[in-house]
Coordinates of C-alpha atoms (C1' of nucleotides) in Angstrom, one line a residue:
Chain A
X12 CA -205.4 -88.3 56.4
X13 CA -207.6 -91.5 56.0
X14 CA -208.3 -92.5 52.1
X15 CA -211.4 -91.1 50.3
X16 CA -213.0 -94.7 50.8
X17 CA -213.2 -93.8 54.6
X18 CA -215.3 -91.1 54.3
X19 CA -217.3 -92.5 51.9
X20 CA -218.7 -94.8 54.7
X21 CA -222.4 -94.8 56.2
X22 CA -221.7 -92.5 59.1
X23 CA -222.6 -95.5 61.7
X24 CA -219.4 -97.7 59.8
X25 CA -217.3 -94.8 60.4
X26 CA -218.1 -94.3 63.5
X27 CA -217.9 -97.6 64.8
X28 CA -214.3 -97.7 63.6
X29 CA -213.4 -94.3 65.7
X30 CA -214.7 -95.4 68.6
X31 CA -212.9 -98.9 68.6
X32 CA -210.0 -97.2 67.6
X33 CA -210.6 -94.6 70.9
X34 CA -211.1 -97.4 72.9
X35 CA -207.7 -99.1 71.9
X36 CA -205.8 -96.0 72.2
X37 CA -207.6 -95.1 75.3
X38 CA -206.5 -98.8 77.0
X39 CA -202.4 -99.0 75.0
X40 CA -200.3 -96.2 74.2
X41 CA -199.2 -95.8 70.4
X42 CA -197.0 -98.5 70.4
X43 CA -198.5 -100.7 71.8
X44 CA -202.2 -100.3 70.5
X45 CA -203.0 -103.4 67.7
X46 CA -204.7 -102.6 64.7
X47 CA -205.7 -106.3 64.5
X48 CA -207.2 -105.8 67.9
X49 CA -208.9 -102.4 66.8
X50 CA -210.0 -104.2 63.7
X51 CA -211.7 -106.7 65.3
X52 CA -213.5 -104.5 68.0
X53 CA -214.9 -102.9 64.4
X54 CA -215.7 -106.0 63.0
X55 CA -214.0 -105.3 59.8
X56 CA -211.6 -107.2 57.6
X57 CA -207.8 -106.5 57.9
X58 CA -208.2 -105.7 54.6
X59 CA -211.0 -102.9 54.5
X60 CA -208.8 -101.0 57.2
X61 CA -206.0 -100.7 54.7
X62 CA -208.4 -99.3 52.1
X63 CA -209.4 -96.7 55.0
X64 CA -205.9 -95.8 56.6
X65 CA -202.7 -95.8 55.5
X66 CA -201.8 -97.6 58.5
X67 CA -201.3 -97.3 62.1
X68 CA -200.1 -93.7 62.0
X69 CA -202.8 -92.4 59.7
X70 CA -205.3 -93.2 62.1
X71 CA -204.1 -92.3 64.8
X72 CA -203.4 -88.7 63.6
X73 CA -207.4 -89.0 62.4
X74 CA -208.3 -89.5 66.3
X75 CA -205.7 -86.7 67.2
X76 CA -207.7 -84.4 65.2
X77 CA -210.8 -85.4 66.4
X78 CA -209.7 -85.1 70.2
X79 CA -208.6 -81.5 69.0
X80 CA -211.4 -80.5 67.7
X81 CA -213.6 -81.8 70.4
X82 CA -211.0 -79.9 73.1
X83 CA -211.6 -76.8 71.1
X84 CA -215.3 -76.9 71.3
X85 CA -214.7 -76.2 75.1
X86 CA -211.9 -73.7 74.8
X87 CA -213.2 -71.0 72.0
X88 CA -216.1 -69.9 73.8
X89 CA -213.9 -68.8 76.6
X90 CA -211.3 -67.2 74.5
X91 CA -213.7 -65.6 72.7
X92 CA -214.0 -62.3 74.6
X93 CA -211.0 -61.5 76.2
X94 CA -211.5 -58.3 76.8
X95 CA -214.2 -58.7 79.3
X96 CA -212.2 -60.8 82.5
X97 CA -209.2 -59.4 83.9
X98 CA -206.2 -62.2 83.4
X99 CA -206.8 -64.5 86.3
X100 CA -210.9 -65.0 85.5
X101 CA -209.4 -65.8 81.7
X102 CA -206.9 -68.2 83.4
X103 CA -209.3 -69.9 85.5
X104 CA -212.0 -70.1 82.6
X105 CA -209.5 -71.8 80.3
X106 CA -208.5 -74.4 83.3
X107 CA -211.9 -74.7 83.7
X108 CA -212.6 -75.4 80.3
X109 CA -210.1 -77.6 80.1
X110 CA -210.6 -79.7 82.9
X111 CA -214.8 -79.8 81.5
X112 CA -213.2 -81.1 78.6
X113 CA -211.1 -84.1 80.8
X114 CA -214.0 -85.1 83.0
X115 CA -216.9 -85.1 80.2
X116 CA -214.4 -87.0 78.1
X117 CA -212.5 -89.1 79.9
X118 CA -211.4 -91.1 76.7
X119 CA -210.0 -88.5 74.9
X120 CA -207.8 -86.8 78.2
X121 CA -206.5 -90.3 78.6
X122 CA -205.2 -90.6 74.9
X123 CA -204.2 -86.5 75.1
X124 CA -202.5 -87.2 78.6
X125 CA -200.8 -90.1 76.5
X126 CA -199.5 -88.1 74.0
X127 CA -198.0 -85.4 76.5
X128 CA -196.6 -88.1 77.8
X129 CA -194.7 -89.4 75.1
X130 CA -194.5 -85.9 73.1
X131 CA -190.6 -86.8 72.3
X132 CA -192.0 -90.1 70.3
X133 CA -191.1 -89.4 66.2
X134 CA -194.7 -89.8 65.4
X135 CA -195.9 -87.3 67.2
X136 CA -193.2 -84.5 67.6
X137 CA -195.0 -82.4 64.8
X138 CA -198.4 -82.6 66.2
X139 CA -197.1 -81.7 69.7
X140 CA -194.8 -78.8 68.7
X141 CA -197.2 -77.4 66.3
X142 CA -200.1 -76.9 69.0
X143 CA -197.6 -76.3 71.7
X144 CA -196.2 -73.5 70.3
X145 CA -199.6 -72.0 69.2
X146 CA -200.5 -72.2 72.9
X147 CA -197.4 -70.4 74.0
X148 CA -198.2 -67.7 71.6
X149 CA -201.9 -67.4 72.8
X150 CA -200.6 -67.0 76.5
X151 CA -197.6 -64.5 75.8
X152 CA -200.4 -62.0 74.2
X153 CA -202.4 -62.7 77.4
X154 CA -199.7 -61.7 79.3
X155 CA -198.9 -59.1 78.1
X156 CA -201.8 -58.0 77.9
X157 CA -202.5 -58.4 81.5
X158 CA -199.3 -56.1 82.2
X159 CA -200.5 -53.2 80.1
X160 CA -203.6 -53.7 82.3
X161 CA -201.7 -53.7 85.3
X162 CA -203.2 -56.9 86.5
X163 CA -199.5 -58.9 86.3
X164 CA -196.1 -57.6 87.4
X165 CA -194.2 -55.0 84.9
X166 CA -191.0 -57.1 85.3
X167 CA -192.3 -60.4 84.1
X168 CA -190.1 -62.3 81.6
X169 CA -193.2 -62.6 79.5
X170 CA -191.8 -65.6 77.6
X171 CA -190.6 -67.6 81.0
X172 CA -194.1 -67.2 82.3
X173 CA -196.0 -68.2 79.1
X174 CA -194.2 -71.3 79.1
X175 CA -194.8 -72.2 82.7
X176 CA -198.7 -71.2 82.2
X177 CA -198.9 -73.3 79.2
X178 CA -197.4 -76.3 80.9
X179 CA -199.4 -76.1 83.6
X180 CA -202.4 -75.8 81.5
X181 CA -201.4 -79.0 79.9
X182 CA -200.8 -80.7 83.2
X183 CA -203.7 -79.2 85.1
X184 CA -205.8 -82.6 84.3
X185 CA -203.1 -84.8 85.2
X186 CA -202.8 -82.9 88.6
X187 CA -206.5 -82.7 89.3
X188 CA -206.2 -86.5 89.5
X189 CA -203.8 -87.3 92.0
X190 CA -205.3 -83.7 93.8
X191 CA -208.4 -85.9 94.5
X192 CA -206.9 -88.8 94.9
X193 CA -204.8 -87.0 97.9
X194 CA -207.6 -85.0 99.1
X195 CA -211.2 -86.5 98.1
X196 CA -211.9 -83.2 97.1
X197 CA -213.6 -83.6 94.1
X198 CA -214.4 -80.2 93.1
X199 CA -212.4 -78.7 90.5
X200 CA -213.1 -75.3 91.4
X201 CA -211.4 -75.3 94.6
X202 CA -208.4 -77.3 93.2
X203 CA -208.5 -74.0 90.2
X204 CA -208.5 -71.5 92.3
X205 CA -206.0 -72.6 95.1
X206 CA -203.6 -72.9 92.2
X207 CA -204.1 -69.5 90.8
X208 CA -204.0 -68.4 94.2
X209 CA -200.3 -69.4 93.9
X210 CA -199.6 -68.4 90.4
X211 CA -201.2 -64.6 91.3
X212 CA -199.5 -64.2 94.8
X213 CA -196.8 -67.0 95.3
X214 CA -195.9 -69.3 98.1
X215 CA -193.4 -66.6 100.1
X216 CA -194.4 -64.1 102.7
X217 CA -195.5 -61.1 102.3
X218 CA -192.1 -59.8 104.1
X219 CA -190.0 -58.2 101.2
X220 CA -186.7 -60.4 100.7
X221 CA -184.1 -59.5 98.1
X222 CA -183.5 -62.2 95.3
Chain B
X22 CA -183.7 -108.3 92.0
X23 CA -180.6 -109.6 89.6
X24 CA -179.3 -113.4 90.2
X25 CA -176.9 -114.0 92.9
X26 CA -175.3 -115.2 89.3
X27 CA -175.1 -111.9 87.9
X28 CA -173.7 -110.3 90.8
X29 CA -170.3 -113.3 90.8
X30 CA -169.7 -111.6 87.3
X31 CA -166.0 -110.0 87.3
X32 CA -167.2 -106.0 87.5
X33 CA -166.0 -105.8 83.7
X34 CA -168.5 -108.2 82.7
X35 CA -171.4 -106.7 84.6
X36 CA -170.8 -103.2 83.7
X37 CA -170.9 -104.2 79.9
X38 CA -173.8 -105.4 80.7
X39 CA -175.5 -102.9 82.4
X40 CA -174.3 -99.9 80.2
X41 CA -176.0 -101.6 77.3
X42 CA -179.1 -101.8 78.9
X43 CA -179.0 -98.1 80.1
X44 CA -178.1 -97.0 76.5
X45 CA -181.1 -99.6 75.2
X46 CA -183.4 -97.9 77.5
X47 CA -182.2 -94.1 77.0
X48 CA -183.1 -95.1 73.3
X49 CA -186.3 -97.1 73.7
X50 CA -189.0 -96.8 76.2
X51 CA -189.6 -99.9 78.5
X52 CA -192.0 -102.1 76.2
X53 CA -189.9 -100.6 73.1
X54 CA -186.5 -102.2 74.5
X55 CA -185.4 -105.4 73.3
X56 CA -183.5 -107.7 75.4
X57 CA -182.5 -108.8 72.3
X58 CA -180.2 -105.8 71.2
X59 CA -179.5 -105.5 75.0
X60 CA -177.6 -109.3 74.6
X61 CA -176.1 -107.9 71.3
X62 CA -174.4 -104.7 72.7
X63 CA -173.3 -106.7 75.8
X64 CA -172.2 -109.7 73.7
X65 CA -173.7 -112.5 75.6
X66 CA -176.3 -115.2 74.5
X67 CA -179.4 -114.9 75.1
X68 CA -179.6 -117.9 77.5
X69 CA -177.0 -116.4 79.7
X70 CA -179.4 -113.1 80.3
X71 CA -181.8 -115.9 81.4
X72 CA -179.0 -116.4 84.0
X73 CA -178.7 -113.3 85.3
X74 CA -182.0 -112.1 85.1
X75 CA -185.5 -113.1 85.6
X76 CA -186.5 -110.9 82.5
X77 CA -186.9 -107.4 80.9
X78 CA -188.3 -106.0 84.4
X79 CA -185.5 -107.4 86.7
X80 CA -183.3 -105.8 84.7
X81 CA -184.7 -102.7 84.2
X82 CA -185.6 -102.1 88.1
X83 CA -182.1 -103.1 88.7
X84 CA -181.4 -100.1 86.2
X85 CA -183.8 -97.3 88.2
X86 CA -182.1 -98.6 91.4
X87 CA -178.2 -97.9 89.9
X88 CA -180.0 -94.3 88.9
X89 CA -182.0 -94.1 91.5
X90 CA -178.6 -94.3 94.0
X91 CA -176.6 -91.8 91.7
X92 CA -179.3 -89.1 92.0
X93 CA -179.3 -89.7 95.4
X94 CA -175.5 -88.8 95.3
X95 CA -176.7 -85.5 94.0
X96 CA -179.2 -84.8 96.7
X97 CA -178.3 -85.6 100.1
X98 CA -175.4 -83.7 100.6
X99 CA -178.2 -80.7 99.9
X100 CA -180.9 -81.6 102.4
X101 CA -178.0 -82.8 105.0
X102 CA -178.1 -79.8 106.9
X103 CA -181.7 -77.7 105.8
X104 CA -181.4 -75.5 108.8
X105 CA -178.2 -73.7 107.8
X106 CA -181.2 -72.3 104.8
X107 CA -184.0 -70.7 104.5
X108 CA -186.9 -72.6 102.1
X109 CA -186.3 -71.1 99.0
X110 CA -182.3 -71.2 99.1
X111 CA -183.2 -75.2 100.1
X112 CA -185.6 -75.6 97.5
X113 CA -183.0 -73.7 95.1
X114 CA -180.0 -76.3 95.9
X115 CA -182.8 -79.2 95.7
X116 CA -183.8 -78.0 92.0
X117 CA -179.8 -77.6 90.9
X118 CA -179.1 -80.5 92.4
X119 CA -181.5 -82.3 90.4
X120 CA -180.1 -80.1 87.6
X121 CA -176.3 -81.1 87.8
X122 CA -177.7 -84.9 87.8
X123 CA -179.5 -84.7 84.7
X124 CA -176.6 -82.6 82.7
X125 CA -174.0 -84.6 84.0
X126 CA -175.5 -88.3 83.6
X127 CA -178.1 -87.5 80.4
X128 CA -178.6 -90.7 79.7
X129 CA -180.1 -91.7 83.2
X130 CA -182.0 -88.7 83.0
X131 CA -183.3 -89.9 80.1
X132 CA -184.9 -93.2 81.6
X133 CA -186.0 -91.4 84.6
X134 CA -187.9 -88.8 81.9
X135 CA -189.6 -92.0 80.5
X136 CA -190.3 -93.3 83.9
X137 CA -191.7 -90.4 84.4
X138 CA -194.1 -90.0 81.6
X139 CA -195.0 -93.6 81.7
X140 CA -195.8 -92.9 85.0
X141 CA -199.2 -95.3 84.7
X142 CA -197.7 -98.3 83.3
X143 CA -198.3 -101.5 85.0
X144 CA -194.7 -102.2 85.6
X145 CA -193.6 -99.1 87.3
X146 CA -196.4 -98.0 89.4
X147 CA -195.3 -99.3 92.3
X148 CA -191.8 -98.1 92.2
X149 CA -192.6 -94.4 91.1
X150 CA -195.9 -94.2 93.8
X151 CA -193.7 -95.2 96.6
X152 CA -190.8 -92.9 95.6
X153 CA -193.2 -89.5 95.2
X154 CA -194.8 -90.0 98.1
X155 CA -191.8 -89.9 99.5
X156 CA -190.5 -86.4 97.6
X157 CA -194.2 -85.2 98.6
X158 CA -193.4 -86.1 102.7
X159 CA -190.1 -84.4 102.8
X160 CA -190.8 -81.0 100.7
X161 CA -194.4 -81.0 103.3
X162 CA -192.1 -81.1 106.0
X163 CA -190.1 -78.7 104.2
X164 CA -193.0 -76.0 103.6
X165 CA -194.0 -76.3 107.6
X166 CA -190.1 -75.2 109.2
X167 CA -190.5 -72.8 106.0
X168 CA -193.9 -71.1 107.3
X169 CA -192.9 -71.7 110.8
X170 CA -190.1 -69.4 110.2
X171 CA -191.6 -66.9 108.6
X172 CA -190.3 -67.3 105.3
X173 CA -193.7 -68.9 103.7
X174 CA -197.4 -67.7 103.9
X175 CA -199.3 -69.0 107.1
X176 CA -202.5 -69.4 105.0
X177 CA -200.9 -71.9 102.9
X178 CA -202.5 -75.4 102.0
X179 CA -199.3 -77.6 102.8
X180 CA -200.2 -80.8 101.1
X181 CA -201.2 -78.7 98.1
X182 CA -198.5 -76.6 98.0
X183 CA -196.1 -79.5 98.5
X184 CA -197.6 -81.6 95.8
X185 CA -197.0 -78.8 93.1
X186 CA -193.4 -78.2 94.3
X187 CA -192.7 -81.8 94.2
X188 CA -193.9 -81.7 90.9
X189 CA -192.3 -78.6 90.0
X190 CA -189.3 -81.1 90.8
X191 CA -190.2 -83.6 88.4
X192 CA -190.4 -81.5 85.7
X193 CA -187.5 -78.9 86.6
X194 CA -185.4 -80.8 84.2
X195 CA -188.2 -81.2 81.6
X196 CA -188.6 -77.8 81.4
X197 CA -185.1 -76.5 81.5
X198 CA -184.8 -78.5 79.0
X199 CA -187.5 -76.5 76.1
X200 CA -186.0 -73.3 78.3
X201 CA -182.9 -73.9 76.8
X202 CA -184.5 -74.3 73.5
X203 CA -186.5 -71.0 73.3
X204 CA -184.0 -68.9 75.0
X205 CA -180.6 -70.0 73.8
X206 CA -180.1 -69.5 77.6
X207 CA -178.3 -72.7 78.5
X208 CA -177.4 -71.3 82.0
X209 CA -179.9 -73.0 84.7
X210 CA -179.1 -70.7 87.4
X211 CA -180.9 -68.0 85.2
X212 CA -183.9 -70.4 85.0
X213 CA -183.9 -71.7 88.9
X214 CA -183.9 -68.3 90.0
X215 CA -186.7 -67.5 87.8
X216 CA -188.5 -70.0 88.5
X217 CA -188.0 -69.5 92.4
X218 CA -189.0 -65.8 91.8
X219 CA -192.3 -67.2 90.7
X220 CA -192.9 -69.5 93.0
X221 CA -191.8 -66.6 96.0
X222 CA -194.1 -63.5 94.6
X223 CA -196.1 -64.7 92.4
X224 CA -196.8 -63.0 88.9
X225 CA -199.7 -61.2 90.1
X226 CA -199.1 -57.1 90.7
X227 CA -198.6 -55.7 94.2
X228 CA -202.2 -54.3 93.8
X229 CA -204.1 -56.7 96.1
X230 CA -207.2 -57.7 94.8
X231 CA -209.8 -60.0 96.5
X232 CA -209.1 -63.8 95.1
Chain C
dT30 C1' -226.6 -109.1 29.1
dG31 C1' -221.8 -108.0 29.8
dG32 C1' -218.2 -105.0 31.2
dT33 C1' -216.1 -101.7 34.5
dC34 C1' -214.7 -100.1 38.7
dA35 C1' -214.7 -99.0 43.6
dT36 C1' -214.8 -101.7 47.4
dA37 C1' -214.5 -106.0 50.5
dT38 C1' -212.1 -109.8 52.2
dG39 C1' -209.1 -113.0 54.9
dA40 C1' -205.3 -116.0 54.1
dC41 C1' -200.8 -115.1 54.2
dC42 C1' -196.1 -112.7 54.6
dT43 C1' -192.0 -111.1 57.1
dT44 C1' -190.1 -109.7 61.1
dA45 C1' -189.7 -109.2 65.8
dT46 C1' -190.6 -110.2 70.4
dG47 C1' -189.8 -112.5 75.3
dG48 C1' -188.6 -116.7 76.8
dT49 C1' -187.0 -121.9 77.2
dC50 C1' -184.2 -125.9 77.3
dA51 C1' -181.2 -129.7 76.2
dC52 C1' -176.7 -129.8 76.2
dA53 C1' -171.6 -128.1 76.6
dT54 C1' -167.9 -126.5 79.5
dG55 C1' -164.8 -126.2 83.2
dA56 C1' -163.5 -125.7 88.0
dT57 C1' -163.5 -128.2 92.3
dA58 C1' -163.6 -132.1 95.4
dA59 C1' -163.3 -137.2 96.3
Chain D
dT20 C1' -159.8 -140.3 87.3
dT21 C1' -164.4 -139.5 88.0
dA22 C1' -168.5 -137.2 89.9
dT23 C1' -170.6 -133.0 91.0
dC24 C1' -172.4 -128.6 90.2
dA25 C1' -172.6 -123.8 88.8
dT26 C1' -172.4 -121.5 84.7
dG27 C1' -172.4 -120.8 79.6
dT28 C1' -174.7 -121.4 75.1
dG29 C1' -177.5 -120.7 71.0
dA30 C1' -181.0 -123.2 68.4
dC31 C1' -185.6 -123.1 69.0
dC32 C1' -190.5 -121.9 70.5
dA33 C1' -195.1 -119.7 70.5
dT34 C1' -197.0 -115.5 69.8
dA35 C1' -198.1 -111.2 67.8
dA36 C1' -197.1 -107.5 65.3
dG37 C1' -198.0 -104.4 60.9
dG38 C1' -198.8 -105.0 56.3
dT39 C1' -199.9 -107.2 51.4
dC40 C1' -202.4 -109.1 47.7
dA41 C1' -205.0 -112.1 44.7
dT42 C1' -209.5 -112.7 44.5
dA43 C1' -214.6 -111.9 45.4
dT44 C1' -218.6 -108.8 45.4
dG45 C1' -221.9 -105.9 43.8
dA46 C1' -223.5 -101.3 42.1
dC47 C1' -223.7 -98.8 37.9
dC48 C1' -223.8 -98.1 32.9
dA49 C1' -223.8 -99.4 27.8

DNA sequence: TGGTCATATGACCTTATGGTCACATGATAA
DNA sequence: TTATCATGTGACCATAAGGTCATATGACCA
C-alpha cells in the first residue's frame, strides 16, 4: 500500500504519478520497468517517490488495484442479475465485458495481459492466485447452475470446465488480437460468439462416436 | 548462430556449457539471466563466452533450437502417418506427445513456458511467429481431412477453429499443469480425454437451441 | 519570533549488468 | 628455433538499476 504521504497529494500530483507509472509498466514488464525512468516522466525527486512507495513493488501492486478496480467497473453490472440470461448470454456478456474493458483501456489489458503472462513471477503469485481462484469459484456456481437449468450437459466435470472457462476468459483479449490480426475482422461480437459456438456444441459431428 | 569456435569444443566442454545456460534460463526469464552466472556454472571466463558467442541471444536461440529439435523428437513420429486416425485420436496423440515432452524434459518446458508468455518481446518474436504459423498451417490442414471425412462439423470456420486448437496446444501443458494442482489427478490421459470430450461435444445439452 | 514536524530533494551508494580488449598460451608449420 | 594463428583469459569498462540519507523547505502553532 503506498505511505499516508501519497494520498495526501493534490489529486492532479497523484495522478500524474499513476499515469507515468501506467505508461512505464504499459511499455516494460516488472522487471524491467525503472523507477528512475517513471520518476522522471512524474517529474519528481527520487526522493519524494520513496516517501510515497515502499518501492518498486508497492507501486506496482497500487496500479494492480487500480487496473482491478477499473476491470470490475465493466464486469459487475453483468453479473449482477444472473438469473435473467440462460448460461451462454451470461458467458458472452462477461467476454464482452471483458473485451470492453481491453479495447477502451488498452493500457491497463497490456499491463493485465503482462501479468498473466508472468503469473509464476514471486511478486505477483498472491495477486494472481487470489483472483484466479475467485474467478474459478464464480464460474463453477454458473455451471452448475446452468446444469440444474438444463442449459449444460448433466455429466460435466464441473470443476474441469470452470477452469477451462476461466482461462479462456483470461485469454479471450489476448486471442481477439491475433483473431484480427488473422482475419481483419474487427468486430468482437462475431469473434464471441463463434467461440461460444464451440464451447456450447464442440468441433465434432453431430454423428454419435463412443469416447 | 554459435561460433564455428564453440562448435570445435570437445562435446564435454560444450555440453557443460549449454546445460548451465538451460538451468540459468529454466530459473530466470530471458532479460533476468545473467551470462554472468551462466560463465560461473560452466566454469569459463567470461572472455571465452565472447568466443563462443556473439552474446546473451546467440546463446539463447541456440538453446530454443536444441529444445526446439527435442520436442520435435516427440512429435513426428505422431503426425507420420495421420491417415491410420481419425482427428481427434490425432489431435489426442499431438497433445500427449506434447505431454510426455514437458514431464520428461521439465526444464525445457520450462523455457519454452517463458517463451511462451513472453511471447511479445523484441527478441523472440520472430522465432515464435514463424514457429505458430507453422502449428496453425498443419492443425488447418488437419481440421479439413477431419471435416472431409466426416468426423468434424462442415459449418466449421477452419482458420478459427485451428487457431484455438493450436492454442489449446500451447497451453495443454500449462494447464495440465494447475489440473494437477486442483485435482490431485496427476494422470494426463484423464485430462486429454477430457479435454478432447469438450472440444468433440461441446458442454452445451443435447437440447438444440438457436445460437 | 522561534520551534516543531511533515514533506521535499538530489547527490550518492552498492551492486549488477552485458560487453571489451590487451595480452597469454600452445599447437602447428617453416 | 622461430613465426603464425586460433584460442584462452580475466581485469576492466560504461551504464543502469533500486535504494538511502543528510539536509532544505515551508506550513502551523506557541
Amino acid at each position: 500500500m503506498p505511505k499516508q504521504t501519497f494520498l495526501n497529494l493534490p489529486e492532479e500530483k497523484r495522478a500524474k504519478i499513476e499515469q507515468a507509472a501506467i505508461n512505464e509498466f504499459t511499455a516494460y514488464s516488472y522487471d524491467q520497468a525503472s523507477t528512475n525512468r517513471i520518476v522522471e516522466a512524474a517529474e519528481i525527486p527520487k526522493g519524494s517517490f520513496y516517501q510515497y512507495f515502499a518501492g518498486k513493488k508497492d507501486l506496482y501492486r497500487h496500479i494492480l488495484d487500480k487496473i482491478l478496480e477499473r476491470k470490475m467497473e465493466f464486469l459487475t453490472p453483468v453479473m449482477a442479475n444472473p438469473m435473467e440470461m440462460d448460461f451462454f448470454q451470461l458467458l458472452r456478456e462477461t467476454y464482452v465485458a471483458g473485451l470492453r474493458f481491453a479495447t477502451s483501456n488498452p493500457e491497463l489489458q497490456q499491463i493485465s495481459q503482462r501479468l498473466m503472462a508472468d503469473r509464476n513471477h514471486p511478486v505477483f503469485v498472491e495477486f494472481i492466485q487470489d483472483n484466479m481462484g475467485k474467478a474459478d469459484d464464480v464460474f463453477r456456481q454458473l455451471i452448475q447452475l446452468g446444469i440444474s437449468r438444463g442449459e449444460l450437459r448433466e455429466d460435466l466435470d464441473v470443476a474441469f470446465a470452470a477452469h477451462i472457462i476461466s482461462e479462456m476468459n483470461n485469454s479471450v483479449a489476448d486471442f481477439y488480437k491475433s483473431y484480427v490480426k488473422q482475419t481483419m475482422d474487427d468486430d468482437y461480437l462475431n469473434m464471441v460468439d463463434k467461440l461460444l459456438d464451440f464451447l456450447r456444441r464442440g468441433i465434432g459431428s453431430s454423428e454419435q462416436v463412443g469416447s
